[in-house]
Coordinates of C-alpha atoms in Angstrom, one line a residue:
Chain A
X13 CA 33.0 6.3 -11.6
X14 CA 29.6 7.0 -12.8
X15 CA 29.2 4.6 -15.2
X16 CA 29.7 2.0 -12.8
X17 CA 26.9 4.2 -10.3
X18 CA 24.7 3.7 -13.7
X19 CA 25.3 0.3 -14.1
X20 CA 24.0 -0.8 -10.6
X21 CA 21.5 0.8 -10.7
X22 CA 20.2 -0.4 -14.0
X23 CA 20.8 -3.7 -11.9
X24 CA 18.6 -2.6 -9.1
X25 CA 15.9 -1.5 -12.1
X26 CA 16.5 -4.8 -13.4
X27 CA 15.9 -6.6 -10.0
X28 CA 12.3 -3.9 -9.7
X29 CA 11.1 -5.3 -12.9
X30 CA 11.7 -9.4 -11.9
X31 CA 9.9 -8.4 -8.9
X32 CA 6.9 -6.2 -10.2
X33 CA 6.8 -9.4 -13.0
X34 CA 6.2 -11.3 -9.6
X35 CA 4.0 -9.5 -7.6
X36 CA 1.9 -9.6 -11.1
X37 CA 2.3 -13.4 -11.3
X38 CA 1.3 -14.2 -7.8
X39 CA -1.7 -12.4 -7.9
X40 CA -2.5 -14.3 -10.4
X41 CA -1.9 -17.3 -9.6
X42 CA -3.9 -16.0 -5.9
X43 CA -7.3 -15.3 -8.0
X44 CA -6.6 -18.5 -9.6
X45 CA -6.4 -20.6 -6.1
X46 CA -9.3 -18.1 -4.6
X47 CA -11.9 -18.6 -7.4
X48 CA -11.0 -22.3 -8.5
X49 CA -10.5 -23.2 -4.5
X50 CA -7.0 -24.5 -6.0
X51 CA -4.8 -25.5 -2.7
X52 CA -1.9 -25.9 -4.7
X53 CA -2.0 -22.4 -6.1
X54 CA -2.5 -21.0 -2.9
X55 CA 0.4 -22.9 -1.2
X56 CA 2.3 -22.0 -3.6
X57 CA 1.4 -18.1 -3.5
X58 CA 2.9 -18.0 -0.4
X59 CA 6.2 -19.5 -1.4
X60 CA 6.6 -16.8 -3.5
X61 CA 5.4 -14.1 -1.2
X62 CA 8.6 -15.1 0.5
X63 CA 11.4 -15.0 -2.6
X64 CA 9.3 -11.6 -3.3
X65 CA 10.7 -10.9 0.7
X66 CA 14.5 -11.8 -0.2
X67 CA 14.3 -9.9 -3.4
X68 CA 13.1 -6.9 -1.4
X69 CA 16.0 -7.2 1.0
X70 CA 18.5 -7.6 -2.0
X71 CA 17.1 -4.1 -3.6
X72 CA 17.7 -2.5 -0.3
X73 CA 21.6 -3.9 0.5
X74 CA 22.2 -2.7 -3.2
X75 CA 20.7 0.6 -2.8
X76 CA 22.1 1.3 0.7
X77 CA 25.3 0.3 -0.8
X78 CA 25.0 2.2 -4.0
X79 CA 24.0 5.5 -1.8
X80 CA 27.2 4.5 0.6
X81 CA 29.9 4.8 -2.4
X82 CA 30.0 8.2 -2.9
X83 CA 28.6 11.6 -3.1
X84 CA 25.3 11.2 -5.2
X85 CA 24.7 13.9 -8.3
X86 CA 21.3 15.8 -8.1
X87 CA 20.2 13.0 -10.9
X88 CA 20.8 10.2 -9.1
X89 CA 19.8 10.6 -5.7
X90 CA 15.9 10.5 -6.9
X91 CA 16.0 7.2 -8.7
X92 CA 18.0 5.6 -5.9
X93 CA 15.2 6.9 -3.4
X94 CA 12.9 5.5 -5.6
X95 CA 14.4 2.3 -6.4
X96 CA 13.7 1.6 -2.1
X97 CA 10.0 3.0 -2.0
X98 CA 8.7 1.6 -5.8
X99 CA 10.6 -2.0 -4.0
X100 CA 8.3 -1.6 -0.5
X101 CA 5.1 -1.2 -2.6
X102 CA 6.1 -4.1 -5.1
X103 CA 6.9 -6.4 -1.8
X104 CA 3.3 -5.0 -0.6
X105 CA 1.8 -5.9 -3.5
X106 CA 2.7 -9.6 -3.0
X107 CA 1.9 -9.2 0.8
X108 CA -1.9 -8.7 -0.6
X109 CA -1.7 -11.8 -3.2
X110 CA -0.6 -13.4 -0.1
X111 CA -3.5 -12.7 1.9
X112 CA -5.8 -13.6 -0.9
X113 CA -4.1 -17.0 -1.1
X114 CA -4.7 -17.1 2.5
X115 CA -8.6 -16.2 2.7
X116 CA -8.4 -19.4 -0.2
X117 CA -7.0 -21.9 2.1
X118 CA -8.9 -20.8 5.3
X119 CA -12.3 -21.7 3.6
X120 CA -10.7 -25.1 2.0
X121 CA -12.3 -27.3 -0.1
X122 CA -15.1 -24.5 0.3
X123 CA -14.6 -21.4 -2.0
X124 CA -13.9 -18.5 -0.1
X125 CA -15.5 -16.6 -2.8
X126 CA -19.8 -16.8 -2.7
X127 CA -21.4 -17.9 -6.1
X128 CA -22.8 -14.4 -6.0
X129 CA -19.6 -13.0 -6.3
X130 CA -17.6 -14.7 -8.1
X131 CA -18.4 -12.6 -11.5
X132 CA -17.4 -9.3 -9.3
X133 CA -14.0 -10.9 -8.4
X134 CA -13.5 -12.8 -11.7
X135 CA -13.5 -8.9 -13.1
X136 CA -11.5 -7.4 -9.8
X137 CA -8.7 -10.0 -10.7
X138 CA -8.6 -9.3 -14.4
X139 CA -8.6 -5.4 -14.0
X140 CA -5.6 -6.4 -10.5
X141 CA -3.8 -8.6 -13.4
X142 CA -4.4 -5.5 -16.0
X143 CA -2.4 -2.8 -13.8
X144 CA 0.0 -4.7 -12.9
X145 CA 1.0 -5.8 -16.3
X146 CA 0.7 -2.4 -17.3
X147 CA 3.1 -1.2 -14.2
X148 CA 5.5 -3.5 -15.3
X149 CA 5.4 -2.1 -18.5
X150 CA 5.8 1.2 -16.9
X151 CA 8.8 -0.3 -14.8
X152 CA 10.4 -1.5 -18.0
X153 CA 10.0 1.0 -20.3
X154 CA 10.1 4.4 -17.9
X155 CA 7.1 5.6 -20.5
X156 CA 4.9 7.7 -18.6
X157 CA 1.9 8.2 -21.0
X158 CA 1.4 4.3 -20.3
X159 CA 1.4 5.6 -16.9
X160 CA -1.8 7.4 -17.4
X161 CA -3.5 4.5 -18.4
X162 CA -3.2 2.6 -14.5
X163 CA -5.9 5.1 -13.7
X164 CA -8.6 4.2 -15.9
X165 CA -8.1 0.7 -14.7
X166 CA -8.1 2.1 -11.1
X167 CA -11.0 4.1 -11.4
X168 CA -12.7 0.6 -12.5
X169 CA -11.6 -1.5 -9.6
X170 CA -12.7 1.2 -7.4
X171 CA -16.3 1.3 -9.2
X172 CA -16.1 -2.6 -9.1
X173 CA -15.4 -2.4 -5.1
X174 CA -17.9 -0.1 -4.4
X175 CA -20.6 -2.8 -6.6
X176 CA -18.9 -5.5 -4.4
X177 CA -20.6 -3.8 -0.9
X178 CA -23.6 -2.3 -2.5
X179 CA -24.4 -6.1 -3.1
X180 CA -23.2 -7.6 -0.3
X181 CA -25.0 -4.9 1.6
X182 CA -28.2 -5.1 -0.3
X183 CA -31.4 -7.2 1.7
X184 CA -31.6 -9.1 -1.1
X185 CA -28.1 -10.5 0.2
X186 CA -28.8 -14.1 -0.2
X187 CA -25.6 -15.5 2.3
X188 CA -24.7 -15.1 6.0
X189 CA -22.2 -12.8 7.5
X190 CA -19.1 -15.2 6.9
X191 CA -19.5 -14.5 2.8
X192 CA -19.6 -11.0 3.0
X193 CA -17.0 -10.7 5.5
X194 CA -14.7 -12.6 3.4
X195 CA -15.8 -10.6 0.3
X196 CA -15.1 -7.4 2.3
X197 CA -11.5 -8.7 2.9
X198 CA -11.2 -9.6 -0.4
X199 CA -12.3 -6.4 -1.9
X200 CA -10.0 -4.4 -0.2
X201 CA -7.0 -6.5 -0.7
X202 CA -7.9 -5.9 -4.3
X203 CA -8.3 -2.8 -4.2
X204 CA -5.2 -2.0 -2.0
X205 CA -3.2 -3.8 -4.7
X206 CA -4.3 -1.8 -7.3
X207 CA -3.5 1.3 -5.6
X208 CA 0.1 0.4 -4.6
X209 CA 0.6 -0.4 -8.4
X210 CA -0.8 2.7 -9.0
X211 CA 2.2 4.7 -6.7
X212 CA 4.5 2.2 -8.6
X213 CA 3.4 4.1 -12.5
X214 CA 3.4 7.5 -10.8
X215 CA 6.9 6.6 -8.5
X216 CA 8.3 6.4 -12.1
X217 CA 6.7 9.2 -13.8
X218 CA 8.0 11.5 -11.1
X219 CA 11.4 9.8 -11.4
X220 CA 11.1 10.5 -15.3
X221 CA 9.7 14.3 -15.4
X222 CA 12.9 14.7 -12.5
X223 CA 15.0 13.8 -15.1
X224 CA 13.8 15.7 -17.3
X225 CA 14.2 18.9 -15.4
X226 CA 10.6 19.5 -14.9
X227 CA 10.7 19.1 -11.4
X228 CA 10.8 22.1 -9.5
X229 CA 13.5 22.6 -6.8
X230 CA 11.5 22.3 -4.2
Chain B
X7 CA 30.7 19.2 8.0
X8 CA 29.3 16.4 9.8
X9 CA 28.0 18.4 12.5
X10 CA 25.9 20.2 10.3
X11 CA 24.6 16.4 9.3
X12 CA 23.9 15.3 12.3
X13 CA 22.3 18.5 13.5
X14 CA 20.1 18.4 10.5
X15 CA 19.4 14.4 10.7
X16 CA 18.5 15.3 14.6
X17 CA 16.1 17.6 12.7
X18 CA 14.5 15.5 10.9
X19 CA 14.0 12.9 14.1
X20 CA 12.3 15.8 16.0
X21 CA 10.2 16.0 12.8
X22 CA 9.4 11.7 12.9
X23 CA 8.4 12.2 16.3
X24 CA 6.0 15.3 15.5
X25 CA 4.7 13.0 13.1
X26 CA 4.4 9.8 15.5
X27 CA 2.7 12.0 18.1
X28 CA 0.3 13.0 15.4
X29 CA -0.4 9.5 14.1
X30 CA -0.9 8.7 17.9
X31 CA -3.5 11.5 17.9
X32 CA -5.2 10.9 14.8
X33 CA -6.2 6.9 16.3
X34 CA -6.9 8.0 19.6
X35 CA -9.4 10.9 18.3
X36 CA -10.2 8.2 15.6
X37 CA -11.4 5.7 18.3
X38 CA -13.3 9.0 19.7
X39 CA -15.2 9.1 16.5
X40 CA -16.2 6.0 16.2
X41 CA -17.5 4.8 19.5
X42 CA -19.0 8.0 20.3
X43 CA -20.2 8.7 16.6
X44 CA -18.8 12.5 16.8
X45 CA -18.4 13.8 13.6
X46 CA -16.8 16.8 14.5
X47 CA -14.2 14.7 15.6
X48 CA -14.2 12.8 12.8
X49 CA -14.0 15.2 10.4
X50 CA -10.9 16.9 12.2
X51 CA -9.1 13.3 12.4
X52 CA -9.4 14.0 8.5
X53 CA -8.4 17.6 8.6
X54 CA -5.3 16.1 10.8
X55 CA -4.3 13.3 7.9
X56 CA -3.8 15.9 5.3
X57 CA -1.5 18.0 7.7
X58 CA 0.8 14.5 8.6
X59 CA 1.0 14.1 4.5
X60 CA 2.7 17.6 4.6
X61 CA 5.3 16.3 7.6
X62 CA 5.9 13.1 5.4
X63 CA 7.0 15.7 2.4
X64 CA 9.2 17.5 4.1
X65 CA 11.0 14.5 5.9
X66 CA 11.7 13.3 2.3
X67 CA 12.4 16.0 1.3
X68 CA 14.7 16.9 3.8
X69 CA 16.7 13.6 3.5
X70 CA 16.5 13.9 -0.2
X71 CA 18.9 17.5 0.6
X72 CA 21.0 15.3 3.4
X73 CA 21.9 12.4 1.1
X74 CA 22.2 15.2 -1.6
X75 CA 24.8 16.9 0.1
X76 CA 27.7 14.9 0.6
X77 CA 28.9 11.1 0.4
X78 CA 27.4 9.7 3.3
X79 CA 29.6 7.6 6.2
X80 CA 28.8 4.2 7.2
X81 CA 27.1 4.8 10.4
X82 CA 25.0 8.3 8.3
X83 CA 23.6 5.7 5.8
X84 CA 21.1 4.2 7.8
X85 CA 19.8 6.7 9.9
X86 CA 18.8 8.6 6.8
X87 CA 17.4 5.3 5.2
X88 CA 15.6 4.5 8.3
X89 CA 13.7 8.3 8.5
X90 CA 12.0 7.4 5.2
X91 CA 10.8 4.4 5.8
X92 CA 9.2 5.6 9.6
X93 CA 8.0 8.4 7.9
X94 CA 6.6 6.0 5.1
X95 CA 4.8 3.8 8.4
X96 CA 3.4 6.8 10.3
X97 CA 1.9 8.8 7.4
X98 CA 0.3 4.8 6.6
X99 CA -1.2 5.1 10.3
X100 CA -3.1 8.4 10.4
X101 CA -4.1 6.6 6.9
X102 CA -5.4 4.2 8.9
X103 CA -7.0 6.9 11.4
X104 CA -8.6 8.3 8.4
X105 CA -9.9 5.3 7.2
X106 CA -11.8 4.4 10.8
X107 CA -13.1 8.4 11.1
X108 CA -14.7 7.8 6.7
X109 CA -16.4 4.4 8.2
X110 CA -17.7 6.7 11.3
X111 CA -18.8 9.3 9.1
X112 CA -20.5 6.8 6.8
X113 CA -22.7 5.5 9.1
X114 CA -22.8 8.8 11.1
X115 CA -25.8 9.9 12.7
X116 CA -25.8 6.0 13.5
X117 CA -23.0 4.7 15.1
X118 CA -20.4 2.5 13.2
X119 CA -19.8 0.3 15.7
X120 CA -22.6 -2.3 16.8
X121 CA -23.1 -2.4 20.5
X122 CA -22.0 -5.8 20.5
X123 CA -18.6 -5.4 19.1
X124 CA -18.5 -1.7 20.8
X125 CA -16.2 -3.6 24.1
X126 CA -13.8 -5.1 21.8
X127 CA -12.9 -2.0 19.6
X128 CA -12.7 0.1 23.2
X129 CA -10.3 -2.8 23.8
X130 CA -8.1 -2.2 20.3
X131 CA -8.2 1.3 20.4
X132 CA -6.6 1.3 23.5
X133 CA -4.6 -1.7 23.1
X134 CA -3.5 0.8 19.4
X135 CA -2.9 3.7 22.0
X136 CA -0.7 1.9 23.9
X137 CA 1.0 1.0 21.0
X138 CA 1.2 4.5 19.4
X139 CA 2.2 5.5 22.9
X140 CA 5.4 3.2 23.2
X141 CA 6.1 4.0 19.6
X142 CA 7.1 7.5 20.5
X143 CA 8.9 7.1 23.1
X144 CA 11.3 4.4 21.0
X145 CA 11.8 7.3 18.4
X146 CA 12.4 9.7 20.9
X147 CA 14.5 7.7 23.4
X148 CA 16.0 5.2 21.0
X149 CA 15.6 2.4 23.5
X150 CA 15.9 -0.9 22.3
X151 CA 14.0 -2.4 25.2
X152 CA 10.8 -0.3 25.0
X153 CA 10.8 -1.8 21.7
X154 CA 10.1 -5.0 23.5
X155 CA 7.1 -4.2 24.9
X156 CA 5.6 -3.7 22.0
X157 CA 5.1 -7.1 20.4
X158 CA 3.3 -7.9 24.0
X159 CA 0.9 -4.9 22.8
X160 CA 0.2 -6.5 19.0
X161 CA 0.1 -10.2 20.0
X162 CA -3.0 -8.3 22.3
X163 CA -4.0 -6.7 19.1
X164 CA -3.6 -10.1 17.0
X165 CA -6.0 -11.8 19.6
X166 CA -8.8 -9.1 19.8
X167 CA -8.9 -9.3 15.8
X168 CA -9.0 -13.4 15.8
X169 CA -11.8 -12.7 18.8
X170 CA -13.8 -10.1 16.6
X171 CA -13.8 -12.7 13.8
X172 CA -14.8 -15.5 16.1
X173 CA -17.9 -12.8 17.6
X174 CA -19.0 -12.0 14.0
X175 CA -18.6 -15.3 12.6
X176 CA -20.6 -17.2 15.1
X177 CA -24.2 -18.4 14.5
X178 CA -24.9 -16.4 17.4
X179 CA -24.2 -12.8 16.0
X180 CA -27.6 -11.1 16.1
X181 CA -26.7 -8.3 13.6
X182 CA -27.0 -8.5 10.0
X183 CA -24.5 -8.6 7.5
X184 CA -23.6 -4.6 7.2
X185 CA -22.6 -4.3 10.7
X186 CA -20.1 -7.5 10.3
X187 CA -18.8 -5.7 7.4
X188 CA -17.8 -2.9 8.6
X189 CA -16.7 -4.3 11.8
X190 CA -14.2 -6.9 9.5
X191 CA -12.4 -4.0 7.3
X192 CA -12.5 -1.7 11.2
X193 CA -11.1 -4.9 12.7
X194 CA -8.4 -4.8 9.9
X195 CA -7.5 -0.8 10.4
X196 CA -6.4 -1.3 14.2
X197 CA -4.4 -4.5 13.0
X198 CA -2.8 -2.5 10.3
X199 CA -1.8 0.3 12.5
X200 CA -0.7 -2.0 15.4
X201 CA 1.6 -3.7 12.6
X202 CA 3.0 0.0 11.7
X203 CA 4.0 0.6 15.3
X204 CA 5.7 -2.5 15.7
X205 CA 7.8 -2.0 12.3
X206 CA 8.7 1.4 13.4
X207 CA 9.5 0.8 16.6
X208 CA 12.0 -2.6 14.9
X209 CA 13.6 -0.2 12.6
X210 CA 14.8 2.5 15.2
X211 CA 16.0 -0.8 16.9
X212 CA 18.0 -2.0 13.9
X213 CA 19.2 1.4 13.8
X214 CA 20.4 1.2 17.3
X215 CA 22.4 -2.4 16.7
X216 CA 23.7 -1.0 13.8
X217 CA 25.1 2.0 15.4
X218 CA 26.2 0.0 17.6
X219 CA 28.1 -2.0 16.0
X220 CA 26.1 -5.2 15.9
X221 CA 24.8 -5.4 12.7
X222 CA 26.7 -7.6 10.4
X223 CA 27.9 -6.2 6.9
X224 CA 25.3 -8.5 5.2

């Protein structure tokens, strides 16, 4: 019954995109509590992290139950496989908004973010909120030359983390230790998001060269 | 030919726990690095990383052929799920390794770790050995109660980070704000691999109730 094998699974790449769609939004919504010191945002971040955690666990039962029919053809056994790992680094993805949210709330009604910074993170969260709309995009739409164009942004988040400690680790470094430990945090959970939505664009691309036969056997 | 299977899926175990005695490895001569600032060692813990990558290729690529092969039974299913995602946790950990040797190296002739915070990481790097240690011997014994003694190990872990953060964050610290950021994102590497352990020593138990029986359909 293969079209009933492909319409599952279009179901499970449905279920990837409502989740990639919300491992973009709370992120968002994360900058938005950690550079507006918004406690409802970040309350509300967390929420989410958790439906993010049931929809995770619902791509899994599918898959498991999708690779439990039958004997899988050579084509479909890669975008099942695929379906679980892009699913782990979406639900990772929200993990990180999470811990942003967090950092937010720990430093309430303070910002957790340092005057100094808050340019740097205003443009870490835009270039965060940049790949992940285009991974979705990706997600959606299988189109790997979009693919190409989460690096550029990647290579700029990874320029803008390095600016991040070469200011924080300057002596002209106007705040304590408790700013630039919390910008440290920050800057990685940034940066650790953009690379999981990174291995979600090339997940797919493999996925879509494997279909194509360019994949070698090995 | 389900012996076949199961030979091959006992394969690809021997394999995980190749790998988990490496990502032990790469920690402990991780640690070795850092509080002794030996860059030989740290460069080999780097060395080490790209050889564990390799193991995590071929244990995909090995269940890929498994799951390939036939349709798979009920109590198959799992076991082949579960070796992708341990894989998936171990290679993260000698990431992890890798990521403490880079911070030795950057600092290297000087050492990475301030004197003041060089008790506590002796502390998490063994409290992560321990860890790594008990890992193993889950994926090798399958024993659901080893698994146990793990979350003793990380709620250890869990303190000694809180307690790092408490040391750095007080107006006390006498260091200046580089050593507090690298001891903040070191602090996070031992977390992250404790965190690892623990999920890879829960999914070889989940494996276990499931084999046995246990598990509910859902």
């Amino acid at each position: 019954m293969p079209q009933g094998f492909h319409g599952d699974l279009a179901q499970v790449g449905g279920t990837l995109v409502t989740m990639a769609k919300a491992a973009r939004e709370t992120m968002r919504q994360a900058s938005q509590a950690l550079l507006a010191a918004d406690h409802t945002s970040a309350q509300q971040v967390i929420e989410r992290g958790a439906e993010i955690n049931v929809l995770f666990r619902l791509v899994e039962d599918r898959v498991y139950d999708l690779v439990g029919r039958r004997k899988l053809g050579p084509d479909e056994l890669p975008a099942t496989m695929t379906a679980v790992q892009v699913a782990a680094d979406l639900e990772r993805m929200s993990e990180l908004a999470v811990h942003v949210a967090r950092s937010s709330l720990r430093r309430h009604p303070a910002p957790a973010v340092a005057p100094e910074l808050t340019g740097l993170f205003t443009t870490m969260s835009e270039v965060a909120d940049r790949l992940a709309e285009k991974m979705v995009d990706v997600l959606a739409d299988h189109d790997a030359e979009l693919a190409a164009g989460l690096d550029q942004d990647d290579d700029a988040m990874d320029q803008l983390h390095r600016r991040l400690f070469a200011v924080m680790l300057s002596p002209d470094w106007p705040l304590g230790v408790e700013a630039a430990v919390d910008g440290a945090l920050l800057g990685r959970f940034y940066e650790r998001y953009a690379d999981h939505a990174v291995n979600v664009a090339n997940r797919v691309v493999e996925l879509t060269r494997a279909d194509n036969g360019i994949r070698s056997s090995n």
